[in-house]
Structures are given as structure tokens and as C-alpha cells.
Amino acid sequence: MSDRKPVTLPDLAEMKAAGEPIVMVTAYDFPSARVAEEAGVDIVLVGDTAAMVVLGYPGTEPVSMDEMVMLGKAVRRGLKTPLMVGDMPMGSYEASNELAVQSAQRLVKETGCQAVKLEAGGASVERARAIVRAGIPVMGHVGLTPQTATALGGYKTQGKTAQGAIQLLEDALALESVGCFAIVFEAVPAAIAEAILEKLEVPSIGIGAGPATSGQVLVFHDLLGITTGRTPKFVKRYADVHGAMLAGLERYVEETRGHRFPEPGHLYSVEPAELSEFRRYVERKEGFASQRTWDWEPLP
Ligand code: KIV
């Protein structure tokens, strides 16, 4: 993958046109970015799912712009070729177009991401338009939008009724019309996504939206089995990294407690002559140490 060229927005449009699936994954730090780079993914999203999988919050709502910037900077250092997209955290864009542009500019300037993502249709369409006009590429996100999951009735599949599906289609078309270069569809019935995509020209990236989208995205920690417990239906686990980490740490604990670590191969050596000289010094020093009580005795 070392001769790979950086992925551009036209590349994504070409991939869609050629029917070549676009691979997107989240990353939140330097090592996860390196893995994404080495695996040859096309888009890396510094997702606000960091709130849950990295920072331990119960939802994505609490994560701040400062936290997203810190994570984004680390991801940037690990990436060369994938297009890097920064997620706009809740509260960083909804209130006004000015706030949305300022926040998008901060993400781009401070993390080096090449595009931003914001959630939902409705008022977000105007925010997306403003950011695009400010010269920053925007990725839309419709369907299950976790920042507003409570208003959607929880973490539920969206577009299951004809009315809900119409809303999804209208939101996606509106986001496309204001210049979004791609749109994420989350937790949408496959048949609804397929029908919507017939009307959409920009690339679509699915997460629980079936096989018809131009690409797929999964959360790094979910697909590699770093998160434990229940995951959404759309997650496929490609590894059990939590299991591997736990097994490794348990062995380390056991070997350290059993005096089996460190082993000879983990030790630094020293020239015997240097060691002898140092030992002589230590022996003399021990003598001094036994006299030290004298030194601390109060003077007569
Ligand atoms: O924050 C995130 O990880 C996302 C993906 C689930 C698309 O928005």
C-alpha cells in the first residue's frame, strides 16, 4: 500500500461510478490511524463515537470540540492516504451557520482533516450549505443520528414507515443539493436505502443500510472486537482484540507475580569491570549509610 496516492473527493465519485466499494472506518488515535492506513481504507472518520468507545461516555452527546480536536490531531499523525473526515460534535454547529462554519474551520485547521461530517437533515442542511460555501467539504449523515437519538425514540432503525422513508429521501436529497460530497446512511432498512439511492448521485456510505450503498463504514472498536457486550445488528466482528489484549495482560500479571518476567533476554548487560567498580562504590556507600544515623544526631 506504500505507493498508494492520497484519496481525493473525485476519487470517491469515480469509485461510485465504477461500482468499486468505498471502505470507511473510524479511528481515534495514532495506532488506529496507522492500522487504517496499512489496511488501505479509503476514508477515515474521526467519529464522535469516540465519546463511547474511547472516552467511556454513555452516548455521543457529551464529547466536546476540544476532545475531538485532540483525537483528530493524533489520527492525522498516523494517516497519509485515506481521506480524513472530522465529525462535528453535538453543540458545535446546530445554533447558527456562523457557529457551524467556525467549528468546521477549527476542525480543519487544528486537526488537518480534509472534510467534516454533521448529522441529520432539517436545520443541518443550512449548516452544511454554509460550511460548503466556506470551502470545506461536508459529509451528511441521515437515518439513525446518535446525537439526536433521544428525539428519534432511541437507537432504532429509521425509515421503517413510508412516511419515515420519505423524510429520509428528502433529507438526503436536500443534503446533496447543498453540496455534500457523500452521505452516511445509518440503520435504515436495506430495501429503503436501495430505493433512496436510485435518486442520489453522490456516494453513499452505509452502516446498517445494506449492500446497495457505495461504501460501508464501521466503528473501529466494534469491527475489531475491542468493545465488549452487545453491539448493533449491523456490526460484523472481524477480530477479538479485547480477548487478545486480556489474554496478554493476564499472562503478564501471572508471570510478573510468579517471578517469570523479566527473562534473561529482557535485561541490559554491563561490562564486568564497570560492574565491579560500581559494586565497590555501593559497598562503601552501604558503610556510609550505616553511619548516617550519626550524621542526623543533633550536635552536642
Ligand atoms: O461517529 C461515528 O462513528 C459515526 C459513524 C457511525 C458513521 O458517525
PDB file of C-alpha atoms and ligand atoms in Angstrom:
ATOM      1  CA  MET A   1       0.000   0.000   0.000  1.00  0.00           C
ATOM      2  CA  SER A   2       3.049   2.318   0.230  1.00  0.00           C
ATOM      3  CA  ASP A   3       2.689   3.575  -3.392  1.00  0.00           C
ATOM      4  CA  ARG A   4      -0.959   4.488  -2.849  1.00  0.00           C
ATOM      5  CA  LYS A   5      -1.933   8.059  -3.684  1.00  0.00           C
ATOM      6  CA  PRO A   6      -3.981  10.161  -1.250  1.00  0.00           C
ATOM      7  CA  VAL A   7      -7.707   9.624  -1.754  1.00  0.00           C
ATOM      8  CA  THR A   8      -9.498  12.699  -3.107  1.00  0.00           C
ATOM      9  CA  LEU A   9     -13.161  13.663  -3.441  1.00  0.00           C
ATOM     10  CA  PRO A  10     -13.125  12.997  -7.226  1.00  0.00           C
ATOM     11  CA  ASP A  11     -11.655   9.550  -6.485  1.00  0.00           C
ATOM     12  CA  LEU A  12     -14.718   8.775  -4.356  1.00  0.00           C
ATOM     13  CA  ALA A  13     -17.099   9.896  -7.103  1.00  0.00           C
ATOM     14  CA  GLU A  14     -15.165   7.751  -9.586  1.00  0.00           C
ATOM     15  CA  MET A  15     -15.304   4.750  -7.281  1.00  0.00           C
ATOM     16  CA  LYS A  16     -19.063   5.121  -7.027  1.00  0.00           C
ATOM     17  CA  ALA A  17     -19.375   5.419 -10.812  1.00  0.00           C
ATOM     18  CA  ALA A  18     -17.216   2.327 -11.301  1.00  0.00           C
ATOM     19  CA  GLY A  19     -19.162   0.344  -8.693  1.00  0.00           C
ATOM     20  CA  GLU A  20     -15.991  -0.013  -6.630  1.00  0.00           C
ATOM     21  CA  PRO A  21     -16.959  -0.173  -2.932  1.00  0.00           C
ATOM     22  CA  ILE A  22     -15.655   2.670  -0.751  1.00  0.00           C
ATOM     23  CA  VAL A  23     -14.238   1.486   2.561  1.00  0.00           C
ATOM     24  CA  MET A  24     -14.560   3.811   5.514  1.00  0.00           C
ATOM     25  CA  VAL A  25     -13.659   3.185   9.139  1.00  0.00           C
ATOM     26  CA  THR A  26     -13.439   5.291  12.257  1.00  0.00           C
ATOM     27  CA  ALA A  27     -10.155   5.987  14.048  1.00  0.00           C
ATOM     28  CA  TYR A  28      -9.487   7.976  17.183  1.00  0.00           C
ATOM     29  CA  ASP A  29      -5.748   7.864  17.828  1.00  0.00           C
ATOM     30  CA  PHE A  30      -2.346   7.305  16.236  1.00  0.00           C
ATOM     31  CA  PRO A  31      -2.286   3.474  16.356  1.00  0.00           C
ATOM     32  CA  SER A  32      -5.810   3.052  14.972  1.00  0.00           C
ATOM     33  CA  ALA A  33      -4.986   5.526  12.193  1.00  0.00           C
ATOM     34  CA  ARG A  34      -1.807   3.565  11.360  1.00  0.00           C
ATOM     35  CA  VAL A  35      -3.801   0.345  11.102  1.00  0.00           C
ATOM     36  CA  ALA A  36      -6.370   2.039   8.843  1.00  0.00           C
ATOM     37  CA  GLU A  37      -3.542   3.380   6.683  1.00  0.00           C
ATOM     38  CA  GLU A  38      -1.825  -0.002   6.429  1.00  0.00           C
ATOM     39  CA  ALA A  39      -5.086  -1.797   5.642  1.00  0.00           C
ATOM     40  CA  GLY A  40      -5.665   0.601   2.738  1.00  0.00           C
ATOM     41  CA  VAL A  41      -9.047   2.038   3.714  1.00  0.00           C
ATOM     42  CA  ASP A  42     -10.347   4.943   1.640  1.00  0.00           C
ATOM     43  CA  ILE A  43     -11.893   7.224   4.280  1.00  0.00           C
ATOM     44  CA  VAL A  44     -11.070   7.583   7.973  1.00  0.00           C
ATOM     45  CA  LEU A  45     -13.692   9.251  10.130  1.00  0.00           C
ATOM     46  CA  VAL A  46     -12.689  10.680  13.474  1.00  0.00           C
ATOM     47  CA  GLY A  47     -16.176   9.875  14.680  1.00  0.00           C
ATOM     48  CA  ASP A  48     -17.908  11.264  17.715  1.00  0.00           C
ATOM     49  CA  THR A  49     -18.437   7.604  18.655  1.00  0.00           C
ATOM     50  CA  ALA A  50     -15.095   8.275  20.332  1.00  0.00           C
ATOM     51  CA  ALA A  51     -17.291   9.530  23.144  1.00  0.00           C
ATOM     52  CA  MET A  52     -18.424   5.978  23.827  1.00  0.00           C
ATOM     53  CA  VAL A  53     -15.678   3.660  22.604  1.00  0.00           C
ATOM     54  CA  VAL A  54     -12.669   5.693  23.714  1.00  0.00           C
ATOM     55  CA  LEU A  55     -13.804   8.149  26.383  1.00  0.00           C
ATOM     56  CA  GLY A  56     -16.380   5.955  28.117  1.00  0.00           C
ATOM     57  CA  TYR A  57     -19.359   8.313  27.930  1.00  0.00           C
ATOM     58  CA  PRO A  58     -22.807   6.674  27.730  1.00  0.00           C
ATOM     59  CA  GLY A  59     -23.636   8.362  24.383  1.00  0.00           C
ATOM     60  CA  THR A  60     -22.065  10.630  21.780  1.00  0.00           C
ATOM     61  CA  GLU A  61     -23.677  13.803  23.165  1.00  0.00           C
ATOM     62  CA  PRO A  62     -21.093  14.734  25.839  1.00  0.00           C
ATOM     63  CA  VAL A  63     -17.957  14.761  23.670  1.00  0.00           C
ATOM     64  CA  SER A  64     -16.560  18.280  23.277  1.00  0.00           C
ATOM     65  CA  MET A  65     -14.871  20.035  20.378  1.00  0.00           C
ATOM     66  CA  ASP A  66     -11.637  20.162  22.419  1.00  0.00           C
ATOM     67  CA  GLU A  67     -11.736  16.383  22.826  1.00  0.00           C
ATOM     68  CA  MET A  68     -12.481  15.841  19.123  1.00  0.00           C
ATOM     69  CA  VAL A  69      -9.581  18.125  18.202  1.00  0.00           C
ATOM     70  CA  MET A  70      -7.179  16.254  20.464  1.00  0.00           C
ATOM     71  CA  LEU A  71      -8.194  12.896  18.964  1.00  0.00           C
ATOM     72  CA  GLY A  72      -8.164  14.257  15.415  1.00  0.00           C
ATOM     73  CA  LYS A  73      -4.606  15.544  15.763  1.00  0.00           C
ATOM     74  CA  ALA A  74      -3.424  12.087  16.806  1.00  0.00           C
ATOM     75  CA  VAL A  75      -5.239  10.459  13.873  1.00  0.00           C
ATOM     76  CA  ARG A  76      -3.683  12.944  11.422  1.00  0.00           C
ATOM     77  CA  ARG A  77      -0.198  11.900  12.531  1.00  0.00           C
ATOM     78  CA  GLY A  78      -0.991   8.299  11.611  1.00  0.00           C
ATOM     79  CA  LEU A  79      -2.534   8.913   8.174  1.00  0.00           C
ATOM     80  CA  LYS A  80      -1.098   9.559   4.737  1.00  0.00           C
ATOM     81  CA  THR A  81      -3.529   8.316   2.121  1.00  0.00           C
ATOM     82  CA  PRO A  82      -7.119   7.930   3.350  1.00  0.00           C
ATOM     83  CA  LEU A  83      -9.360  10.977   3.186  1.00  0.00           C
ATOM     84  CA  MET A  84      -9.707  12.194   6.758  1.00  0.00           C
ATOM     85  CA  VAL A  85     -13.145  13.362   7.893  1.00  0.00           C
ATOM     86  CA  GLY A  86     -13.719  15.062  11.249  1.00  0.00           C
ATOM     87  CA  ASP A  87     -17.073  14.599  12.972  1.00  0.00           C
ATOM     88  CA  MET A  88     -18.714  17.780  14.268  1.00  0.00           C
ATOM     89  CA  PRO A  89     -19.712  17.089  17.878  1.00  0.00           C
ATOM     90  CA  MET A  90     -23.152  17.940  19.209  1.00  0.00           C
ATOM     91  CA  GLY A  91     -23.417  21.640  20.012  1.00  0.00           C
ATOM     92  CA  SER A  92     -20.740  22.683  17.550  1.00  0.00           C
ATOM     93  CA  TYR A  93     -22.997  23.513  14.579  1.00  0.00           C
ATOM     94  CA  GLU A  94     -26.734  23.485  15.280  1.00  0.00           C
ATOM     95  CA  ALA A  95     -27.238  27.007  16.665  1.00  0.00           C
ATOM     96  CA  SER A  96     -26.227  29.060  13.609  1.00  0.00           C
ATOM     97  CA  ASN A  97     -24.409  28.999  10.278  1.00  0.00           C
ATOM     98  CA  GLU A  98     -21.649  31.153  11.809  1.00  0.00           C
ATOM     99  CA  LEU A  99     -21.066  28.644  14.600  1.00  0.00           C
ATOM    100  CA  ALA A 100     -21.097  25.784  12.099  1.00  0.00           C
ATOM    101  CA  VAL A 101     -18.501  27.453   9.856  1.00  0.00           C
ATOM    102  CA  GLN A 102     -16.292  28.421  12.809  1.00  0.00           C
ATOM    103  CA  SER A 103     -16.392  24.887  14.217  1.00  0.00           C
ATOM    104  CA  ALA A 104     -15.694  23.292  10.830  1.00  0.00           C
ATOM    105  CA  GLN A 105     -12.765  25.661  10.297  1.00  0.00           C
ATOM    106  CA  ARG A 106     -11.389  24.798  13.726  1.00  0.00           C
ATOM    107  CA  LEU A 107     -11.558  21.069  12.982  1.00  0.00           C
ATOM    108  CA  VAL A 108      -9.819  21.511   9.638  1.00  0.00           C
ATOM    109  CA  LYS A 109      -7.165  23.958  10.874  1.00  0.00           C
ATOM    110  CA  GLU A 110      -6.292  22.173  14.108  1.00  0.00           C
ATOM    111  CA  THR A 111      -6.612  18.502  13.142  1.00  0.00           C
ATOM    112  CA  GLY A 112      -5.759  18.611   9.458  1.00  0.00           C
ATOM    113  CA  CYS A 113      -8.926  16.751   8.462  1.00  0.00           C
ATOM    114  CA  GLN A 114      -9.961  17.342   4.846  1.00  0.00           C
ATOM    115  CA  ALA A 115     -13.719  17.279   5.359  1.00  0.00           C
ATOM    116  CA  VAL A 116     -16.263  17.386   8.170  1.00  0.00           C
ATOM    117  CA  LYS A 117     -19.398  15.376   8.883  1.00  0.00           C
ATOM    118  CA  LEU A 118     -22.541  16.590  10.546  1.00  0.00           C
ATOM    119  CA  GLU A 119     -25.705  14.769  11.460  1.00  0.00           C
ATOM    120  CA  ALA A 120     -29.327  14.918  10.305  1.00  0.00           C
ATOM    121  CA  GLY A 121     -31.363  16.794   7.732  1.00  0.00           C
ATOM    122  CA  GLY A 122     -33.666  19.671   8.668  1.00  0.00           C
ATOM    123  CA  ALA A 123     -31.703  22.636  10.011  1.00  0.00           C
ATOM    124  CA  SER A 124     -28.424  20.787   9.397  1.00  0.00           C
ATOM    125  CA  VAL A 125     -28.994  21.246   5.659  1.00  0.00           C
ATOM    126  CA  GLU A 126     -28.481  25.019   6.027  1.00  0.00           C
ATOM    127  CA  ARG A 127     -25.415  24.429   8.215  1.00  0.00           C
ATOM    128  CA  ALA A 128     -23.997  22.076   5.592  1.00  0.00           C
ATOM    129  CA  ARG A 129     -24.625  24.679   2.878  1.00  0.00           C
ATOM    130  CA  ALA A 130     -22.803  27.344   4.892  1.00  0.00           C
ATOM    131  CA  ILE A 131     -19.793  25.108   5.527  1.00  0.00           C
ATOM    132  CA  VAL A 132     -19.603  24.037   1.875  1.00  0.00           C
ATOM    133  CA  ARG A 133     -19.758  27.731   0.860  1.00  0.00           C
ATOM    134  CA  ALA A 134     -16.865  28.395   3.233  1.00  0.00           C
ATOM    135  CA  GLY A 135     -14.867  25.928   1.158  1.00  0.00           C
ATOM    136  CA  ILE A 136     -14.935  22.907   3.451  1.00  0.00           C
ATOM    137  CA  PRO A 137     -16.231  19.602   2.067  1.00  0.00           C
ATOM    138  CA  VAL A 138     -19.149  18.180   4.053  1.00  0.00           C
ATOM    139  CA  MET A 139     -20.347  14.616   4.511  1.00  0.00           C
ATOM    140  CA  GLY A 140     -24.007  14.303   5.530  1.00  0.00           C
ATOM    141  CA  HIS A 141     -25.425  11.676   7.890  1.00  0.00           C
ATOM    142  CA  VAL A 142     -29.075  10.559   7.890  1.00  0.00           C
ATOM    143  CA  GLY A 143     -31.127   7.749   9.359  1.00  0.00           C
ATOM    144  CA  LEU A 144     -30.161   6.957  12.924  1.00  0.00           C
ATOM    145  CA  THR A 145     -28.299  10.061  14.034  1.00  0.00           C
ATOM    146  CA  PRO A 146     -26.940   9.266  17.508  1.00  0.00           C
ATOM    147  CA  GLN A 147     -26.612  12.910  18.641  1.00  0.00           C
ATOM    148  CA  THR A 148     -30.412  13.200  18.425  1.00  0.00           C
ATOM    149  CA  ALA A 149     -31.229   9.559  19.191  1.00  0.00           C
ATOM    150  CA  THR A 150     -33.476  10.512  22.117  1.00  0.00           C
ATOM    151  CA  ALA A 151     -35.680  12.612  19.838  1.00  0.00           C
ATOM    152  CA  LEU A 152     -35.773   9.708  17.366  1.00  0.00           C
ATOM    153  CA  GLY A 153     -37.111   7.402  20.082  1.00  0.00           C
ATOM    154  CA  GLY A 154     -33.773   5.756  20.908  1.00  0.00           C
ATOM    155  CA  TYR A 155     -31.181   3.832  18.941  1.00  0.00           C
ATOM    156  CA  LYS A 156     -33.716   2.481  16.448  1.00  0.00           C
ATOM    157  CA  THR A 157     -33.862   1.634  12.764  1.00  0.00           C
ATOM    158  CA  GLN A 158     -35.090   4.658  10.814  1.00  0.00           C
ATOM    159  CA  GLY A 159     -37.270   4.843   7.698  1.00  0.00           C
ATOM    160  CA  LYS A 160     -39.376   1.813   8.564  1.00  0.00           C
ATOM    161  CA  THR A 161     -42.626   3.551   7.673  1.00  0.00           C
ATOM    162  CA  ALA A 162     -43.354   5.048   4.254  1.00  0.00           C
ATOM    163  CA  GLN A 163     -43.556   8.484   5.908  1.00  0.00           C
ATOM    164  CA  GLY A 164     -40.206   7.958   7.647  1.00  0.00           C
ATOM    165  CA  ALA A 165     -38.637   6.749   4.404  1.00  0.00           C
ATOM    166  CA  ILE A 166     -39.960   9.815   2.530  1.00  0.00           C
ATOM    167  CA  GLN A 167     -38.351  12.032   5.174  1.00  0.00           C
ATOM    168  CA  LEU A 168     -35.070  10.167   4.759  1.00  0.00           C
ATOM    169  CA  LEU A 169     -35.153  10.591   0.979  1.00  0.00           C
ATOM    170  CA  GLU A 170     -35.955  14.299   1.274  1.00  0.00           C
ATOM    171  CA  ASP A 171     -33.164  14.849   3.822  1.00  0.00           C
ATOM    172  CA  ALA A 172     -30.642  13.017   1.657  1.00  0.00           C
ATOM    173  CA  LEU A 173     -31.641  14.943  -1.473  1.00  0.00           C
ATOM    174  CA  ALA A 174     -31.513  18.235   0.431  1.00  0.00           C
ATOM    175  CA  LEU A 175     -28.015  17.457   1.724  1.00  0.00           C
ATOM    176  CA  GLU A 176     -26.912  16.530  -1.791  1.00  0.00           C
ATOM    177  CA  SER A 177     -28.414  19.727  -3.219  1.00  0.00           C
ATOM    178  CA  VAL A 178     -26.373  21.932  -0.851  1.00  0.00           C
ATOM    179  CA  GLY A 179     -23.154  20.267  -1.933  1.00  0.00           C
ATOM    180  CA  CYS A 180     -22.449  17.369   0.448  1.00  0.00           C
ATOM    181  CA  PHE A 181     -19.890  15.163  -1.293  1.00  0.00           C
ATOM    182  CA  ALA A 182     -21.197  11.960   0.349  1.00  0.00           C
ATOM    183  CA  ILE A 183     -23.915  10.879   2.756  1.00  0.00           C
ATOM    184  CA  VAL A 184     -23.851   8.301   5.543  1.00  0.00           C
ATOM    185  CA  PHE A 185     -26.999   6.200   5.951  1.00  0.00           C
ATOM    186  CA  GLU A 186     -27.232   4.622   9.395  1.00  0.00           C
ATOM    187  CA  ALA A 187     -29.661   1.891  10.472  1.00  0.00           C
ATOM    188  CA  VAL A 188     -32.026   2.028   7.511  1.00  0.00           C
ATOM    189  CA  PRO A 189     -33.850  -0.997   6.014  1.00  0.00           C
ATOM    190  CA  ALA A 190     -31.822  -2.258   3.056  1.00  0.00           C
ATOM    191  CA  ALA A 191     -34.762  -2.012   0.636  1.00  0.00           C
ATOM    192  CA  ILE A 192     -35.464   1.612   1.642  1.00  0.00           C
ATOM    193  CA  ALA A 193     -31.793   2.539   1.252  1.00  0.00           C
ATOM    194  CA  GLU A 194     -31.724   0.885  -2.169  1.00  0.00           C
ATOM    195  CA  ALA A 195     -34.773   2.857  -3.329  1.00  0.00           C
ATOM    196  CA  ILE A 196     -33.367   6.151  -2.000  1.00  0.00           C
ATOM    197  CA  LEU A 197     -30.001   5.547  -3.637  1.00  0.00           C
ATOM    198  CA  GLU A 198     -31.628   5.320  -7.057  1.00  0.00           C
ATOM    199  CA  LYS A 199     -32.320   9.041  -6.690  1.00  0.00           C
ATOM    200  CA  LEU A 200     -28.962  10.054  -5.210  1.00  0.00           C
ATOM    201  CA  GLU A 201     -25.907  10.991  -7.254  1.00  0.00           C
ATOM    202  CA  VAL A 202     -23.265  11.473  -4.562  1.00  0.00           C
ATOM    203  CA  PRO A 203     -21.593   8.458  -2.945  1.00  0.00           C
ATOM    204  CA  SER A 204     -23.486   6.900  -0.039  1.00  0.00           C
ATOM    205  CA  ILE A 205     -21.785   5.176   2.861  1.00  0.00           C
ATOM    206  CA  GLY A 206     -23.843   2.666   4.795  1.00  0.00           C
ATOM    207  CA  ILE A 207     -23.721   1.490   8.370  1.00  0.00           C
ATOM    208  CA  GLY A 208     -26.608  -0.891   8.756  1.00  0.00           C
ATOM    209  CA  ALA A 209     -28.123   0.193   5.439  1.00  0.00           C
ATOM    210  CA  GLY A 210     -27.494  -2.952   3.375  1.00  0.00           C
ATOM    211  CA  PRO A 211     -25.328  -3.657   0.350  1.00  0.00           C
ATOM    212  CA  ALA A 212     -26.651  -1.025  -2.099  1.00  0.00           C
ATOM    213  CA  THR A 213     -24.652   1.913  -0.715  1.00  0.00           C
ATOM    214  CA  SER A 214     -21.464   2.997  -2.495  1.00  0.00           C
ATOM    215  CA  GLY A 215     -19.450   2.039   0.553  1.00  0.00           C
ATOM    216  CA  GLN A 216     -19.540   0.783   4.127  1.00  0.00           C
ATOM    217  CA  VAL A 217     -18.406   2.243   7.429  1.00  0.00           C
ATOM    218  CA  LEU A 218     -17.948   0.514  10.760  1.00  0.00           C
ATOM    219  CA  VAL A 219     -16.656   1.698  14.097  1.00  0.00           C
ATOM    220  CA  PHE A 220     -13.048   0.524  14.536  1.00  0.00           C
ATOM    221  CA  HIS A 221     -13.620  -0.767  18.072  1.00  0.00           C
ATOM    222  CA  ASP A 222     -16.747  -2.688  17.054  1.00  0.00           C
ATOM    223  CA  LEU A 223     -15.346  -4.420  14.000  1.00  0.00           C
ATOM    224  CA  LEU A 224     -12.150  -5.434  15.749  1.00  0.00           C
ATOM    225  CA  GLY A 225     -13.876  -6.625  18.904  1.00  0.00           C
ATOM    226  CA  ILE A 226     -12.306  -4.038  21.208  1.00  0.00           C
ATOM    227  CA  THR A 227     -15.748  -3.091  22.522  1.00  0.00           C
ATOM    228  CA  THR A 228     -17.396  -5.797  24.565  1.00  0.00           C
ATOM    229  CA  GLY A 229     -21.031  -6.590  25.190  1.00  0.00           C
ATOM    230  CA  ARG A 230     -23.947  -6.066  22.840  1.00  0.00           C
ATOM    231  CA  THR A 231     -23.293  -4.316  19.551  1.00  0.00           C
ATOM    232  CA  PRO A 232     -25.849  -3.253  16.907  1.00  0.00           C
ATOM    233  CA  LYS A 233     -27.065  -5.909  14.461  1.00  0.00           C
ATOM    234  CA  PHE A 234     -25.101  -4.337  11.615  1.00  0.00           C
ATOM    235  CA  VAL A 235     -21.719  -4.898  13.268  1.00  0.00           C
ATOM    236  CA  LYS A 236     -19.590  -7.738  11.972  1.00  0.00           C
ATOM    237  CA  ARG A 237     -16.684  -8.653  14.222  1.00  0.00           C
ATOM    238  CA  TYR A 238     -13.531  -9.342  12.262  1.00  0.00           C
ATOM    239  CA  ALA A 239     -11.290  -9.931  15.286  1.00  0.00           C
ATOM    240  CA  ASP A 240     -11.363 -10.388  19.040  1.00  0.00           C
ATOM    241  CA  VAL A 241      -8.856  -7.740  20.041  1.00  0.00           C
ATOM    242  CA  HIS A 242     -10.333  -7.379  23.528  1.00  0.00           C
ATOM    243  CA  GLY A 243      -9.850 -11.112  24.048  1.00  0.00           C
ATOM    244  CA  ALA A 244      -6.268 -10.925  22.768  1.00  0.00           C
ATOM    245  CA  MET A 245      -5.496  -7.903  24.965  1.00  0.00           C
ATOM    246  CA  LEU A 246      -6.993  -9.536  28.039  1.00  0.00           C
ATOM    247  CA  ALA A 247      -5.147 -12.810  27.481  1.00  0.00           C
ATOM    248  CA  GLY A 248      -1.874 -10.908  27.050  1.00  0.00           C
ATOM    249  CA  LEU A 249      -2.366  -8.810  30.172  1.00  0.00           C
ATOM    250  CA  GLU A 250      -3.390 -11.835  32.245  1.00  0.00           C
ATOM    251  CA  ARG A 251      -0.179 -13.624  31.251  1.00  0.00           C
ATOM    252  CA  TYR A 252       1.852 -10.528  32.133  1.00  0.00           C
ATOM    253  CA  VAL A 253       0.199 -10.323  35.563  1.00  0.00           C
ATOM    254  CA  GLU A 254       0.750 -14.036  36.170  1.00  0.00           C
ATOM    255  CA  GLU A 255       4.392 -14.069  35.047  1.00  0.00           C
ATOM    256  CA  THR A 256       5.303 -10.938  36.980  1.00  0.00           C
ATOM    257  CA  ARG A 257       3.700 -12.250  40.157  1.00  0.00           C
ATOM    258  CA  GLY A 258       5.362 -15.644  39.563  1.00  0.00           C
ATOM    259  CA  HIS A 259       8.834 -14.055  39.078  1.00  0.00           C
ATOM    260  CA  ARG A 260       8.961 -15.405  35.499  1.00  0.00           C
ATOM    261  CA  PHE A 261       9.164 -11.921  33.942  1.00  0.00           C
ATOM    262  CA  PRO A 262      11.544 -10.326  33.086  1.00  0.00           C
ATOM    263  CA  GLU A 263      13.547 -13.122  31.430  1.00  0.00           C
ATOM    264  CA  PRO A 264      17.284 -13.016  30.562  1.00  0.00           C
ATOM    265  CA  GLY A 265      16.505 -11.705  27.082  1.00  0.00           C
ATOM    266  CA  HIS A 266      14.844  -8.570  28.523  1.00  0.00           C
ATOM    267  CA  LEU A 267      17.878  -7.450  30.520  1.00  0.00           C
ATOM    268  CA  TYR A 268      20.555  -4.865  29.652  1.00  0.00           C
ATOM    269  CA  SER A 269      24.125  -6.040  30.264  1.00  0.00           C
ATOM    270  CA  VAL A 270      27.063  -4.103  31.661  1.00  0.00           C
ATOM    271  CA  GLU A 271      30.843  -4.598  31.292  1.00  0.00           C
ATOM    272  CA  PRO A 272      32.073  -6.766  34.236  1.00  0.00           C
ATOM    273  CA  ALA A 273      34.837  -4.234  35.066  1.00  0.00           C
ATOM    274  CA  GLU A 274      32.317  -1.387  35.263  1.00  0.00           C
ATOM    275  CA  LEU A 275      30.049  -3.502  37.408  1.00  0.00           C
ATOM    276  CA  SER A 276      32.868  -4.425  39.824  1.00  0.00           C
ATOM    277  CA  GLU A 277      33.877  -0.809  40.208  1.00  0.00           C
ATOM    278  CA  PHE A 278      30.298   0.224  40.831  1.00  0.00           C
ATOM    279  CA  ARG A 279      29.785  -2.585  43.335  1.00  0.00           C
ATOM    280  CA  ARG A 280      32.847  -1.444  45.296  1.00  0.00           C
ATOM    281  CA  TYR A 281      31.324   2.007  45.417  1.00  0.00           C
ATOM    282  CA  VAL A 282      27.968   0.618  46.596  1.00  0.00           C
ATOM    283  CA  GLU A 283      29.679  -1.394  49.340  1.00  0.00           C
ATOM    284  CA  ARG A 284      31.455   1.728  50.575  1.00  0.00           C
ATOM    285  CA  LYS A 285      28.179   3.611  50.302  1.00  0.00           C
ATOM    286  CA  GLU A 286      26.440   1.000  52.467  1.00  0.00           C
ATOM    287  CA  GLY A 287      29.088   1.728  55.097  1.00  0.00           C
ATOM    288  CA  PHE A 288      28.240   5.398  54.882  1.00  0.00           C
ATOM    289  CA  ALA A 289      24.577   4.573  55.139  1.00  0.00           C
ATOM    290  CA  SER A 290      25.070   2.793  58.443  1.00  0.00           C
ATOM    291  CA  GLN A 291      26.860   5.894  59.729  1.00  0.00           C
ATOM    292  CA  ARG A 292      24.155   8.196  58.559  1.00  0.00           C
ATOM    293  CA  THR A 293      22.202   7.984  61.808  1.00  0.00           C
ATOM    294  CA  TRP A 294      25.241   9.604  63.390  1.00  0.00           C
ATOM    295  CA  ASP A 295      25.047  12.446  60.881  1.00  0.00           C
ATOM    296  CA  TRP A 296      21.469  13.140  61.832  1.00  0.00           C
ATOM    297  CA  GLU A 297      22.079  13.064  65.553  1.00  0.00           C
ATOM    298  CA  PRO A 298      21.694  16.540  66.951  1.00  0.00           C
ATOM    299  CA  LEU A 299      25.024  18.254  67.617  1.00  0.00           C
ATOM    300  CA  PRO A 300      26.043  18.334  71.268  1.00  0.00           C
TER     301      PRO A 300
HETATM  302  O1  KIV B   1     -19.271   8.802  14.875  1.00  0.00           O
HETATM  303  C1  KIV B   1     -19.267   7.808  14.139  1.00  0.00           C
HETATM  304  O2  KIV B   1     -18.534   6.847  14.349  1.00  0.00           O
HETATM  305  C2  KIV B   1     -20.173   7.793  13.010  1.00  0.00           C
HETATM  306  C3  KIV B   1     -20.242   6.553  12.193  1.00  0.00           C
HETATM  307  C4  KIV B   1     -21.050   5.550  12.903  1.00  0.00           C
HETATM  308  C5  KIV B   1     -20.726   6.821  10.831  1.00  0.00           C
HETATM  309  O3  KIV B   1     -20.849   8.746  12.770  1.00  0.00           O
END
